[in-house]
Backbone as JSON Lines, residues from 0, in Angstrom:
{"i":0,"aa":"X","n":[-3.86,-22.53,-9.56],"ca":[-2.8,-22.45,-10.54],"c":[-1.92,-21.25,-10.23]}
{"i":1,"aa":"X","n":[-0.61,-21.44,-10.19],"ca":[0.32,-20.38,-9.82],"c":[0.27,-19.24,-10.82]}
{"i":2,"aa":"X","n":[0.21,-19.55,-12.11],"ca":[0.2,-18.49,-13.11],"c":[-0.94,-17.51,-12.87]}
{"i":3,"aa":"X","n":[-2.11,-18.0,-12.53],"ca":[-3.24,-17.1,-12.32],"c":[-3.04,-16.2,-11.1]}
{"i":4,"aa":"X","n":[-2.19,-16.61,-10.16],"ca":[-1.91,-15.77,-9.0],"c":[-1.17,-14.5,-9.39]}
{"i":5,"aa":"X","n":[-0.36,-14.59,-10.45],"ca":[0.43,-13.45,-10.88],"c":[-0.2,-12.7,-12.05]}
{"i":6,"aa":"X","n":[-1.21,-13.23,-12.64],"ca":[-1.81,-12.63,-13.82],"c":[-2.87,-11.62,-13.4]}
{"i":7,"aa":"X","n":[-2.61,-10.34,-13.66],"ca":[-3.54,-9.3,-13.26],"c":[-4.17,-8.6,-14.46]}
{"i":8,"aa":"X","n":[-3.66,-8.85,-15.64],"ca":[-4.2,-8.23,-16.84],"c":[-3.38,-8.63,-18.04]}
{"i":9,"aa":"X","n":[-3.89,-8.36,-19.21],"ca":[-3.21,-8.75,-20.43],"c":[-1.92,-7.97,-20.66]}
{"i":10,"aa":"X","n":[-1.82,-6.77,-20.13],"ca":[-0.64,-5.94,-20.38],"c":[0.35,-5.94,-19.21]}
{"i":11,"aa":"X","n":[0.19,-6.88,-18.27],"ca":[1.05,-6.93,-17.09],"c":[1.83,-8.24,-17.11]}
{"i":12,"aa":"X","n":[3.13,-8.14,-16.84],"ca":[3.98,-9.32,-16.79],"c":[4.57,-9.43,-15.39]}
{"i":13,"aa":"X","n":[4.46,-10.6,-14.79],"ca":[5.04,-10.84,-13.48],"c":[6.54,-11.01,-13.63]}
{"i":14,"aa":"X","n":[7.27,-10.41,-12.72],"ca":[8.73,-10.51,-12.74],"c":[9.16,-11.15,-11.44]}
{"i":15,"aa":"X","n":[9.94,-12.2,-11.54],"ca":[10.48,-12.84,-10.35],"c":[11.97,-13.02,-10.55]}
{"i":16,"aa":"X","n":[12.67,-13.21,-9.48],"ca":[14.11,-13.37,-9.58],"c":[14.66,-13.84,-8.26]}
{"i":17,"aa":"X","n":[15.9,-13.55,-8.03],"ca":[16.54,-13.95,-6.79],"c":[17.06,-12.71,-6.08]}
{"i":18,"aa":"X","n":[17.34,-12.86,-4.81],"ca":[17.94,-11.78,-4.03],"c":[19.4,-11.69,-4.39]}
{"i":19,"aa":"X","n":[19.93,-10.51,-4.36],"ca":[21.35,-10.29,-4.6],"c":[21.89,-9.41,-3.48]}
{"i":20,"aa":"X","n":[23.14,-9.6,-3.15],"ca":[23.75,-8.76,-2.11],"c":[24.48,-7.61,-2.78]}
{"i":21,"aa":"X","n":[24.62,-6.53,-2.02],"ca":[25.36,-5.37,-2.51],"c":[26.42,-5.01,-1.47]}
{"i":22,"aa":"X","n":[27.37,-4.26,-1.92],"ca":[28.29,-3.64,-0.97],"c":[27.48,-2.64,-0.16]}
{"i":23,"aa":"X","n":[27.9,-2.33,1.06],"ca":[27.16,-1.33,1.84],"c":[27.04,-0.01,1.07]}
{"i":24,"aa":"X","n":[25.87,0.59,1.15],"ca":[25.63,1.87,0.49],"c":[25.43,2.91,1.58]}
{"i":25,"aa":"X","n":[26.43,3.74,1.77],"ca":[26.4,4.73,2.85],"c":[25.2,5.66,2.71]}
{"i":26,"aa":"X","n":[24.45,5.79,3.79],"ca":[23.33,6.72,3.83],"c":[22.04,6.19,3.25]}
{"i":27,"aa":"X","n":[22.03,4.98,2.71],"ca":[20.8,4.45,2.11],"c":[19.97,3.74,3.17]}
{"i":28,"aa":"X","n":[18.75,4.19,3.33],"ca":[17.77,3.54,4.2],"c":[16.72,2.96,3.26]}
{"i":29,"aa":"X","n":[16.86,1.67,2.94],"ca":[15.98,1.05,1.95],"c":[14.51,1.15,2.35]}
{"i":30,"aa":"X","n":[14.2,0.77,3.58],"ca":[12.81,0.82,4.03],"c":[12.26,2.25,3.96]}
{"i":31,"aa":"X","n":[13.05,3.19,4.44],"ca":[12.62,4.59,4.4],"c":[12.47,5.12,2.98]}
{"i":32,"aa":"X","n":[13.35,4.68,2.1],"ca":[13.3,5.14,0.71],"c":[12.1,4.58,-0.04]}
{"i":33,"aa":"X","n":[11.78,3.32,0.24],"ca":[10.69,2.68,-0.49],"c":[9.33,3.02,0.11]}
{"i":34,"aa":"X","n":[9.23,2.91,1.43],"ca":[7.92,3.07,2.07],"c":[7.71,4.42,2.75]}
{"i":35,"aa":"X","n":[8.77,5.11,3.09],"ca":[8.67,6.38,3.8],"c":[7.85,7.45,3.09]}
{"i":36,"aa":"X","n":[8.0,7.6,1.78],"ca":[7.29,8.66,1.09],"c":[5.78,8.47,0.96]}
{"i":37,"aa":"X","n":[5.25,7.33,1.35],"ca":[3.82,7.09,1.17],"c":[2.99,8.15,1.89]}
{"i":38,"aa":"X","n":[3.37,8.53,3.1],"ca":[2.64,9.59,3.81],"c":[2.73,10.91,3.06]}
{"i":39,"aa":"X","n":[3.91,11.21,2.5],"ca":[4.07,12.46,1.75],"c":[3.21,12.48,0.5]}
{"i":40,"aa":"X","n":[3.04,11.33,-0.12],"ca":[2.16,11.25,-1.29],"c":[0.71,11.45,-0.85]}
{"i":41,"aa":"X","n":[0.35,10.84,0.25],"ca":[-1.03,10.95,0.75],"c":[-1.41,12.39,1.1]}
{"i":42,"aa":"X","n":[-0.45,13.15,1.66],"ca":[-0.8,14.51,2.05],"c":[-0.44,15.55,0.99]}
{"i":43,"aa":"X","n":[0.05,15.1,-0.17],"ca":[0.31,16.01,-1.28],"c":[1.67,16.67,-1.26]}
{"i":44,"aa":"X","n":[2.53,16.33,-0.3],"ca":[3.85,16.94,-0.22],"c":[4.79,16.38,-1.3]}
{"i":45,"aa":"X","n":[4.46,15.2,-1.84],"ca":[5.27,14.58,-2.88],"c":[4.32,13.96,-3.91]}
{"i":46,"aa":"X","n":[4.71,14.02,-5.18],"ca":[3.9,13.39,-6.21],"c":[4.38,11.95,-6.43]}
{"i":47,"aa":"X","n":[3.55,11.17,-7.06],"ca":[3.94,9.8,-7.39],"c":[5.13,9.81,-8.35]}
{"i":48,"aa":"X","n":[5.16,10.77,-9.26],"ca":[6.29,10.88,-10.19],"c":[7.6,11.17,-9.45]}
{"i":49,"aa":"X","n":[7.54,12.03,-8.43],"ca":[8.74,12.3,-7.63],"c":[9.2,11.04,-6.88]}
{"i":50,"aa":"X","n":[8.24,10.29,-6.38],"ca":[8.56,9.05,-5.67],"c":[9.2,8.05,-6.64]}
{"i":51,"aa":"X","n":[8.64,7.96,-7.84],"ca":[9.19,7.05,-8.83],"c":[10.64,7.43,-9.16]}
{"i":52,"aa":"X","n":[10.91,8.72,-9.32],"ca":[12.28,9.17,-9.59],"c":[13.21,8.77,-8.44]}
{"i":53,"aa":"X","n":[12.73,8.92,-7.21],"ca":[13.51,8.54,-6.04],"c":[13.78,7.04,-6.04]}
{"i":54,"aa":"X","n":[12.77,6.24,-6.37],"ca":[12.95,4.79,-6.41],"c":[13.95,4.38,-7.49]}
{"i":55,"aa":"X","n":[13.88,5.01,-8.65],"ca":[14.84,4.7,-9.72],"c":[16.26,4.99,-9.23]}
{"i":56,"aa":"X","n":[16.45,6.09,-8.51],"ca":[17.76,6.42,-7.97],"c":[18.24,5.34,-6.99]}
{"i":57,"aa":"X","n":[17.33,4.87,-6.11],"ca":[17.68,3.83,-5.14],"c":[18.06,2.55,-5.87]}
{"i":58,"aa":"X","n":[17.27,2.15,-6.87],"ca":[17.57,0.91,-7.6],"c":[18.9,1.03,-8.33]}
{"i":59,"aa":"X","n":[19.19,2.21,-8.87],"ca":[20.47,2.41,-9.56],"c":[21.64,2.3,-8.57]}
{"i":60,"aa":"X","n":[21.47,2.86,-7.38],"ca":[22.5,2.73,-6.35],"c":[22.74,1.26,-6.02]}
{"i":61,"aa":"X","n":[21.66,0.52,-5.87],"ca":[21.77,-0.91,-5.56],"c":[22.43,-1.68,-6.7]}
{"i":62,"aa":"X","n":[22.04,-1.39,-7.92],"ca":[22.63,-2.08,-9.08],"c":[24.12,-1.79,-9.17]}
{"i":63,"aa":"X","n":[24.51,-0.56,-8.91],"ca":[25.93,-0.19,-8.99],"c":[26.76,-0.81,-7.87]}
{"i":64,"aa":"X","n":[26.1,-1.19,-6.76],"ca":[26.82,-1.75,-5.62],"c":[26.71,-3.28,-5.54]}
{"i":65,"aa":"X","n":[26.12,-3.9,-6.57],"ca":[25.96,-5.35,-6.53],"c":[27.31,-6.05,-6.53]}
{"i":66,"aa":"X","n":[27.37,-7.13,-5.78],"ca":[28.58,-7.93,-5.68],"c":[28.58,-9.0,-6.76]}
C-alpha cells in the first residue's frame, strides 16, 4: 500500500508536489547547499540548527525566483 510507504508516525505528514523551475540564482549551488554541510555537522563545525537556517535561506531564494 502506497500510504504505508510514506507513513512514519502519527505526527508526520508526507508532502508531495511537483517540480518547479526558477530563474537562475547567481551563486547558488543547490547540491552544495543541501548536502555540503553534512561533513561540517559530523565534525562539529556546524550545528543542525545552523544548517536548517541555511536551508530556509536557500528555499526562500528558490521561492522568490520561481517562474
